Short mmCIF file of N, CA and C in Angstrom, two decimals:
data_model
loop_
_atom_site.label_atom_id
_atom_site.label_comp_id
_atom_site.label_asym_id
_atom_site.label_seq_id
_atom_site.Cartn_x
_atom_site.Cartn_y
_atom_site.Cartn_z
N UNK A 1 -48.66 73.84 83.88
CA UNK A 1 -49.46 72.88 84.64
C UNK A 1 -50.91 72.97 84.19
N UNK A 2 -51.57 71.81 84.15
CA UNK A 2 -52.97 71.73 83.75
C UNK A 2 -53.74 70.97 84.82
N UNK A 3 -54.86 71.51 85.23
CA UNK A 3 -55.72 70.86 86.22
C UNK A 3 -56.98 70.39 85.53
N UNK A 4 -57.30 69.10 85.72
CA UNK A 4 -58.44 68.49 85.04
C UNK A 4 -59.43 67.96 86.07
N UNK A 5 -60.71 68.25 85.86
CA UNK A 5 -61.74 67.78 86.77
C UNK A 5 -62.84 67.11 85.96
N UNK A 6 -63.01 65.80 86.19
CA UNK A 6 -64.05 65.05 85.48
C UNK A 6 -65.36 65.06 86.26
N UNK A 7 -66.44 64.90 85.53
CA UNK A 7 -67.77 64.74 86.14
C UNK A 7 -68.65 63.95 85.20
N UNK A 8 -69.76 63.44 85.74
CA UNK A 8 -70.74 62.77 84.89
C UNK A 8 -70.79 61.27 85.01
N UNK A 9 -69.88 60.68 85.78
CA UNK A 9 -69.92 59.23 85.95
C UNK A 9 -71.11 58.81 86.79
N UNK A 10 -71.31 57.49 86.89
CA UNK A 10 -72.42 56.99 87.70
C UNK A 10 -72.78 55.57 87.35
N UNK A 11 -73.94 55.16 87.82
CA UNK A 11 -74.45 53.81 87.58
C UNK A 11 -75.55 53.88 86.53
N UNK A 12 -75.46 53.00 85.54
CA UNK A 12 -76.45 52.98 84.46
C UNK A 12 -76.68 51.53 84.04
N UNK A 13 -77.87 51.25 83.56
CA UNK A 13 -78.15 49.91 83.07
C UNK A 13 -77.58 49.72 81.67
N UNK A 14 -77.31 48.49 81.33
CA UNK A 14 -76.82 48.17 79.99
C UNK A 14 -77.79 48.73 78.94
N UNK A 15 -77.21 49.31 77.91
CA UNK A 15 -78.01 49.95 76.87
C UNK A 15 -78.24 51.42 77.11
N UNK A 16 -77.91 51.89 78.30
CA UNK A 16 -78.12 53.29 78.64
C UNK A 16 -77.00 54.19 78.17
N UNK A 17 -77.09 55.45 78.57
CA UNK A 17 -76.12 56.46 78.14
C UNK A 17 -75.64 57.27 79.32
N UNK A 18 -74.43 57.78 79.18
CA UNK A 18 -73.85 58.74 80.12
C UNK A 18 -73.01 59.73 79.33
N UNK A 19 -72.88 60.92 79.87
CA UNK A 19 -72.02 61.92 79.27
C UNK A 19 -71.01 62.39 80.30
N UNK A 20 -69.75 62.16 80.01
CA UNK A 20 -68.68 62.62 80.88
C UNK A 20 -68.19 63.99 80.42
N UNK A 21 -67.84 64.82 81.38
CA UNK A 21 -67.27 66.13 81.09
C UNK A 21 -65.93 66.25 81.80
N UNK A 22 -65.05 67.03 81.22
CA UNK A 22 -63.75 67.29 81.83
C UNK A 22 -63.43 68.76 81.65
N UNK A 23 -63.39 69.48 82.76
CA UNK A 23 -63.07 70.90 82.73
C UNK A 23 -61.59 71.08 83.00
N UNK A 24 -60.95 71.86 82.14
CA UNK A 24 -59.51 72.09 82.25
C UNK A 24 -59.21 73.52 82.65
N UNK A 25 -58.14 73.69 83.40
CA UNK A 25 -57.66 75.02 83.76
C UNK A 25 -56.15 75.00 83.75
N UNK A 26 -55.58 76.19 83.61
CA UNK A 26 -54.13 76.30 83.58
C UNK A 26 -53.66 76.68 82.20
N UNK A 27 -52.86 75.85 81.62
CA UNK A 27 -52.31 76.09 80.30
C UNK A 27 -53.40 76.19 79.24
N UNK A 28 -53.13 76.91 78.17
CA UNK A 28 -54.10 77.11 77.10
C UNK A 28 -54.71 75.80 76.63
N UNK A 29 -56.00 75.68 76.81
CA UNK A 29 -56.70 74.44 76.49
C UNK A 29 -56.60 74.10 75.01
N UNK A 30 -56.71 75.09 74.17
CA UNK A 30 -56.73 74.85 72.73
C UNK A 30 -55.38 74.37 72.19
N UNK A 31 -54.34 74.42 73.01
CA UNK A 31 -53.03 73.94 72.57
C UNK A 31 -52.80 72.47 72.92
N UNK A 32 -53.79 71.86 73.56
CA UNK A 32 -53.62 70.51 74.08
C UNK A 32 -54.42 69.48 73.31
N UNK A 33 -53.76 68.38 72.98
CA UNK A 33 -54.48 67.20 72.51
C UNK A 33 -55.11 66.54 73.75
N UNK A 34 -56.40 66.27 73.68
CA UNK A 34 -57.14 65.77 74.83
C UNK A 34 -57.65 64.36 74.57
N UNK A 35 -57.98 63.67 75.64
CA UNK A 35 -58.51 62.32 75.45
C UNK A 35 -59.08 61.75 76.73
N UNK A 36 -59.65 60.57 76.57
CA UNK A 36 -60.20 59.80 77.68
C UNK A 36 -59.55 58.42 77.70
N UNK A 37 -59.21 58.00 78.90
CA UNK A 37 -58.71 56.65 79.14
C UNK A 37 -59.66 55.99 80.13
N UNK A 38 -59.53 54.68 80.28
CA UNK A 38 -60.29 53.99 81.31
C UNK A 38 -59.46 52.83 81.87
N UNK A 39 -59.80 52.48 83.10
CA UNK A 39 -59.13 51.35 83.75
C UNK A 39 -60.16 50.54 84.51
N UNK A 40 -60.32 49.31 84.08
CA UNK A 40 -61.23 48.39 84.75
C UNK A 40 -60.47 47.63 85.83
N UNK A 41 -61.17 47.10 86.82
CA UNK A 41 -60.50 46.35 87.89
C UNK A 41 -59.66 45.21 87.35
N UNK A 42 -58.41 45.17 87.77
CA UNK A 42 -57.52 44.09 87.36
C UNK A 42 -56.96 44.22 85.96
N UNK A 43 -57.25 45.34 85.31
CA UNK A 43 -56.77 45.53 83.93
C UNK A 43 -55.91 46.78 83.85
N UNK A 44 -55.14 46.86 82.77
CA UNK A 44 -54.32 48.03 82.55
C UNK A 44 -55.17 49.19 82.02
N UNK A 45 -54.68 50.39 82.24
CA UNK A 45 -55.36 51.57 81.71
C UNK A 45 -55.27 51.52 80.19
N UNK A 46 -56.39 51.84 79.52
CA UNK A 46 -56.41 51.83 78.06
C UNK A 46 -56.99 53.14 77.54
N UNK A 47 -56.55 53.51 76.37
CA UNK A 47 -57.05 54.73 75.77
C UNK A 47 -58.41 54.45 75.14
N UNK A 48 -59.33 55.36 75.30
CA UNK A 48 -60.68 55.22 74.78
C UNK A 48 -60.88 56.09 73.55
N UNK A 49 -60.49 57.36 73.66
CA UNK A 49 -60.69 58.29 72.55
C UNK A 49 -59.72 59.46 72.69
N UNK A 50 -59.32 60.00 71.54
CA UNK A 50 -58.41 61.14 71.49
C UNK A 50 -58.96 62.15 70.51
N UNK A 51 -58.76 63.43 70.83
CA UNK A 51 -59.24 64.50 69.95
C UNK A 51 -58.14 65.54 69.80
N UNK A 52 -57.94 65.99 68.58
CA UNK A 52 -56.90 66.96 68.29
C UNK A 52 -57.24 68.34 68.85
N UNK A 53 -56.29 69.25 68.75
CA UNK A 53 -56.44 70.59 69.33
C UNK A 53 -57.67 71.31 68.77
N UNK A 54 -57.89 71.17 67.49
CA UNK A 54 -59.02 71.86 66.86
C UNK A 54 -60.30 71.02 66.86
N UNK A 55 -60.14 69.73 67.16
CA UNK A 55 -61.28 68.83 67.10
C UNK A 55 -61.46 68.18 65.74
N UNK A 56 -60.56 68.47 64.82
CA UNK A 56 -60.70 67.95 63.46
C UNK A 56 -60.32 66.47 63.34
N UNK A 57 -59.40 66.03 64.20
CA UNK A 57 -58.93 64.65 64.15
C UNK A 57 -59.35 63.94 65.43
N UNK A 58 -59.95 62.78 65.25
CA UNK A 58 -60.45 62.00 66.36
C UNK A 58 -60.11 60.53 66.14
N UNK A 59 -59.77 59.84 67.21
CA UNK A 59 -59.56 58.39 67.11
C UNK A 59 -60.25 57.72 68.29
N UNK A 60 -60.68 56.48 68.06
CA UNK A 60 -61.38 55.71 69.08
C UNK A 60 -60.78 54.31 69.19
N UNK A 61 -60.86 53.76 70.37
CA UNK A 61 -60.57 52.34 70.54
C UNK A 61 -61.62 51.54 69.79
N UNK A 62 -61.22 50.42 69.24
CA UNK A 62 -62.17 49.60 68.48
C UNK A 62 -63.38 49.20 69.32
N UNK A 63 -63.16 49.01 70.60
CA UNK A 63 -64.22 48.52 71.48
C UNK A 63 -65.35 49.55 71.69
N UNK A 64 -65.11 50.82 71.36
CA UNK A 64 -66.13 51.84 71.60
C UNK A 64 -66.59 52.53 70.32
N UNK A 65 -65.98 52.19 69.20
CA UNK A 65 -66.37 52.83 67.93
C UNK A 65 -67.85 52.62 67.65
N UNK A 66 -68.50 53.71 67.25
CA UNK A 66 -69.92 53.64 66.94
C UNK A 66 -70.82 53.83 68.14
N UNK A 67 -70.24 53.81 69.34
CA UNK A 67 -71.03 53.97 70.57
C UNK A 67 -70.63 55.22 71.35
N UNK A 68 -69.36 55.57 71.34
CA UNK A 68 -68.86 56.72 72.09
C UNK A 68 -68.50 57.84 71.13
N UNK A 69 -68.68 59.07 71.60
CA UNK A 69 -68.31 60.25 70.83
C UNK A 69 -67.55 61.22 71.71
N UNK A 70 -66.35 61.58 71.28
CA UNK A 70 -65.57 62.58 71.99
C UNK A 70 -65.74 63.92 71.29
N UNK A 71 -65.80 64.98 72.07
CA UNK A 71 -65.90 66.33 71.50
C UNK A 71 -65.25 67.30 72.47
N UNK A 72 -65.03 68.51 71.99
CA UNK A 72 -64.42 69.52 72.85
C UNK A 72 -65.00 70.89 72.53
N UNK A 73 -64.98 71.75 73.53
CA UNK A 73 -65.41 73.13 73.39
C UNK A 73 -64.25 73.99 73.88
N UNK A 74 -63.49 74.53 72.95
CA UNK A 74 -62.30 75.29 73.35
C UNK A 74 -62.66 76.61 74.03
N UNK A 75 -63.83 77.12 73.77
CA UNK A 75 -64.26 78.35 74.44
C UNK A 75 -64.59 78.09 75.91
N UNK A 76 -65.02 76.86 76.21
CA UNK A 76 -65.40 76.49 77.57
C UNK A 76 -64.32 75.67 78.27
N UNK A 77 -63.20 75.41 77.58
CA UNK A 77 -62.10 74.61 78.16
C UNK A 77 -62.58 73.26 78.66
N UNK A 78 -63.43 72.63 77.86
CA UNK A 78 -64.05 71.39 78.30
C UNK A 78 -63.99 70.34 77.18
N UNK A 79 -63.77 69.10 77.58
CA UNK A 79 -63.85 67.97 76.65
C UNK A 79 -64.92 67.02 77.17
N UNK A 80 -65.62 66.39 76.24
CA UNK A 80 -66.75 65.55 76.60
C UNK A 80 -66.57 64.13 76.04
N UNK A 81 -67.23 63.20 76.68
CA UNK A 81 -67.32 61.84 76.15
C UNK A 81 -68.77 61.39 76.28
N UNK A 82 -69.46 61.34 75.16
CA UNK A 82 -70.82 60.84 75.13
C UNK A 82 -70.77 59.34 74.93
N UNK A 83 -71.35 58.61 75.86
CA UNK A 83 -71.29 57.14 75.83
C UNK A 83 -72.70 56.60 75.69
N UNK A 84 -72.97 55.94 74.56
CA UNK A 84 -74.27 55.35 74.29
C UNK A 84 -74.15 53.83 74.21
N UNK A 85 -75.28 53.18 74.29
CA UNK A 85 -75.33 51.71 74.19
C UNK A 85 -74.29 51.07 75.10
N UNK A 86 -74.28 51.51 76.33
CA UNK A 86 -73.27 51.05 77.27
C UNK A 86 -73.42 49.56 77.58
N UNK A 87 -72.28 48.92 77.79
CA UNK A 87 -72.22 47.50 78.08
C UNK A 87 -71.56 47.29 79.44
N UNK A 88 -71.83 46.16 80.08
CA UNK A 88 -71.17 45.90 81.37
C UNK A 88 -69.65 45.97 81.27
N UNK A 89 -69.10 45.60 80.14
CA UNK A 89 -67.64 45.64 79.99
C UNK A 89 -67.10 47.06 79.86
N UNK A 90 -67.96 48.05 79.79
CA UNK A 90 -67.52 49.45 79.82
C UNK A 90 -67.29 49.93 81.25
N UNK A 91 -67.64 49.12 82.21
CA UNK A 91 -67.44 49.50 83.61
C UNK A 91 -65.96 49.71 83.89
N UNK A 92 -65.64 50.90 84.41
CA UNK A 92 -64.25 51.27 84.66
C UNK A 92 -64.21 52.65 85.32
N UNK A 93 -63.02 53.01 85.77
CA UNK A 93 -62.77 54.40 86.13
C UNK A 93 -62.30 55.10 84.86
N UNK A 94 -62.96 56.17 84.52
CA UNK A 94 -62.63 56.93 83.31
C UNK A 94 -61.82 58.16 83.69
N UNK A 95 -60.70 58.34 82.98
CA UNK A 95 -59.79 59.44 83.25
C UNK A 95 -59.71 60.38 82.06
N UNK A 96 -59.79 61.64 82.34
CA UNK A 96 -59.51 62.66 81.34
C UNK A 96 -58.00 62.88 81.29
N UNK A 97 -57.46 63.09 80.10
CA UNK A 97 -56.03 63.30 79.95
C UNK A 97 -55.78 64.46 79.00
N UNK A 98 -54.67 65.16 79.23
CA UNK A 98 -54.30 66.31 78.41
C UNK A 98 -52.84 66.21 78.00
N UNK A 99 -52.54 66.87 76.87
CA UNK A 99 -51.16 66.83 76.40
C UNK A 99 -50.76 65.45 75.91
N UNK A 100 -51.66 64.81 75.20
CA UNK A 100 -51.42 63.46 74.71
C UNK A 100 -50.53 63.49 73.47
N UNK A 101 -49.54 62.63 73.46
CA UNK A 101 -48.71 62.45 72.28
C UNK A 101 -49.48 61.55 71.33
N UNK A 102 -49.80 62.11 70.15
CA UNK A 102 -50.67 61.39 69.22
C UNK A 102 -50.08 60.04 68.80
N UNK A 103 -48.76 59.98 68.72
CA UNK A 103 -48.14 58.75 68.26
C UNK A 103 -48.01 57.69 69.34
N UNK A 104 -47.68 58.11 70.56
CA UNK A 104 -47.42 57.14 71.63
C UNK A 104 -48.61 56.93 72.55
N UNK A 105 -49.52 57.91 72.60
CA UNK A 105 -50.64 57.82 73.53
C UNK A 105 -50.29 58.20 74.95
N UNK A 106 -49.09 58.67 75.17
CA UNK A 106 -48.67 59.08 76.51
C UNK A 106 -49.20 60.48 76.79
N UNK A 107 -49.76 60.67 77.99
CA UNK A 107 -50.34 61.95 78.38
C UNK A 107 -49.49 62.64 79.44
N UNK A 108 -49.53 63.96 79.41
CA UNK A 108 -48.77 64.74 80.38
C UNK A 108 -49.56 65.01 81.66
N UNK A 109 -50.87 65.13 81.55
CA UNK A 109 -51.70 65.52 82.68
C UNK A 109 -52.91 64.59 82.78
N UNK A 110 -53.34 64.37 84.04
CA UNK A 110 -54.44 63.45 84.29
C UNK A 110 -55.44 64.05 85.27
N UNK A 111 -56.71 63.71 85.08
CA UNK A 111 -57.72 64.01 86.08
C UNK A 111 -57.73 62.94 87.14
N UNK A 112 -58.62 63.11 88.11
CA UNK A 112 -58.67 62.19 89.25
C UNK A 112 -59.49 60.94 88.94
N UNK A 113 -60.25 60.98 87.87
CA UNK A 113 -61.04 59.82 87.46
C UNK A 113 -62.47 59.89 87.94
N UNK A 114 -63.36 59.29 87.18
CA UNK A 114 -64.77 59.19 87.56
C UNK A 114 -65.25 57.78 87.27
N UNK A 115 -65.98 57.21 88.21
CA UNK A 115 -66.41 55.82 88.09
C UNK A 115 -67.63 55.71 87.19
N UNK A 116 -67.58 54.78 86.26
CA UNK A 116 -68.73 54.42 85.43
C UNK A 116 -69.01 52.94 85.67
N UNK A 117 -70.23 52.65 86.09
CA UNK A 117 -70.63 51.28 86.35
C UNK A 117 -71.86 50.96 85.51
N UNK A 118 -71.76 49.90 84.71
CA UNK A 118 -72.87 49.49 83.85
C UNK A 118 -73.38 48.14 84.35
N UNK A 119 -74.62 48.12 84.76
CA UNK A 119 -75.21 46.88 85.28
C UNK A 119 -75.90 46.11 84.16
N UNK A 120 -75.87 44.80 84.27
CA UNK A 120 -76.49 43.95 83.23
C UNK A 120 -77.95 43.69 83.52
#
């Protein structure tokens, strides 16, 4: 079992930045592929970014490439999402996920979510 706790969400103006953090406990963090998903009102949950166990392999949704950066600290059992140049369409609940299948994008564990609101 893995317990995930997100933090760092909030309200920001368009063009601003936020940094999300996700602290993991339970199963060995370094054995898990980690990622961030988001769900906007009335829309399906979508994957935002994924990072491999070592951090060597990273993928991003096209909509956030060049603006968001995912990283992880295996010593601190934490994964981060640095979000720059935020747009109103980035407004969503952001979820940390663990145990992601790299091919399917299906995750085994989820955090409770943190709200990100970008005002125009």
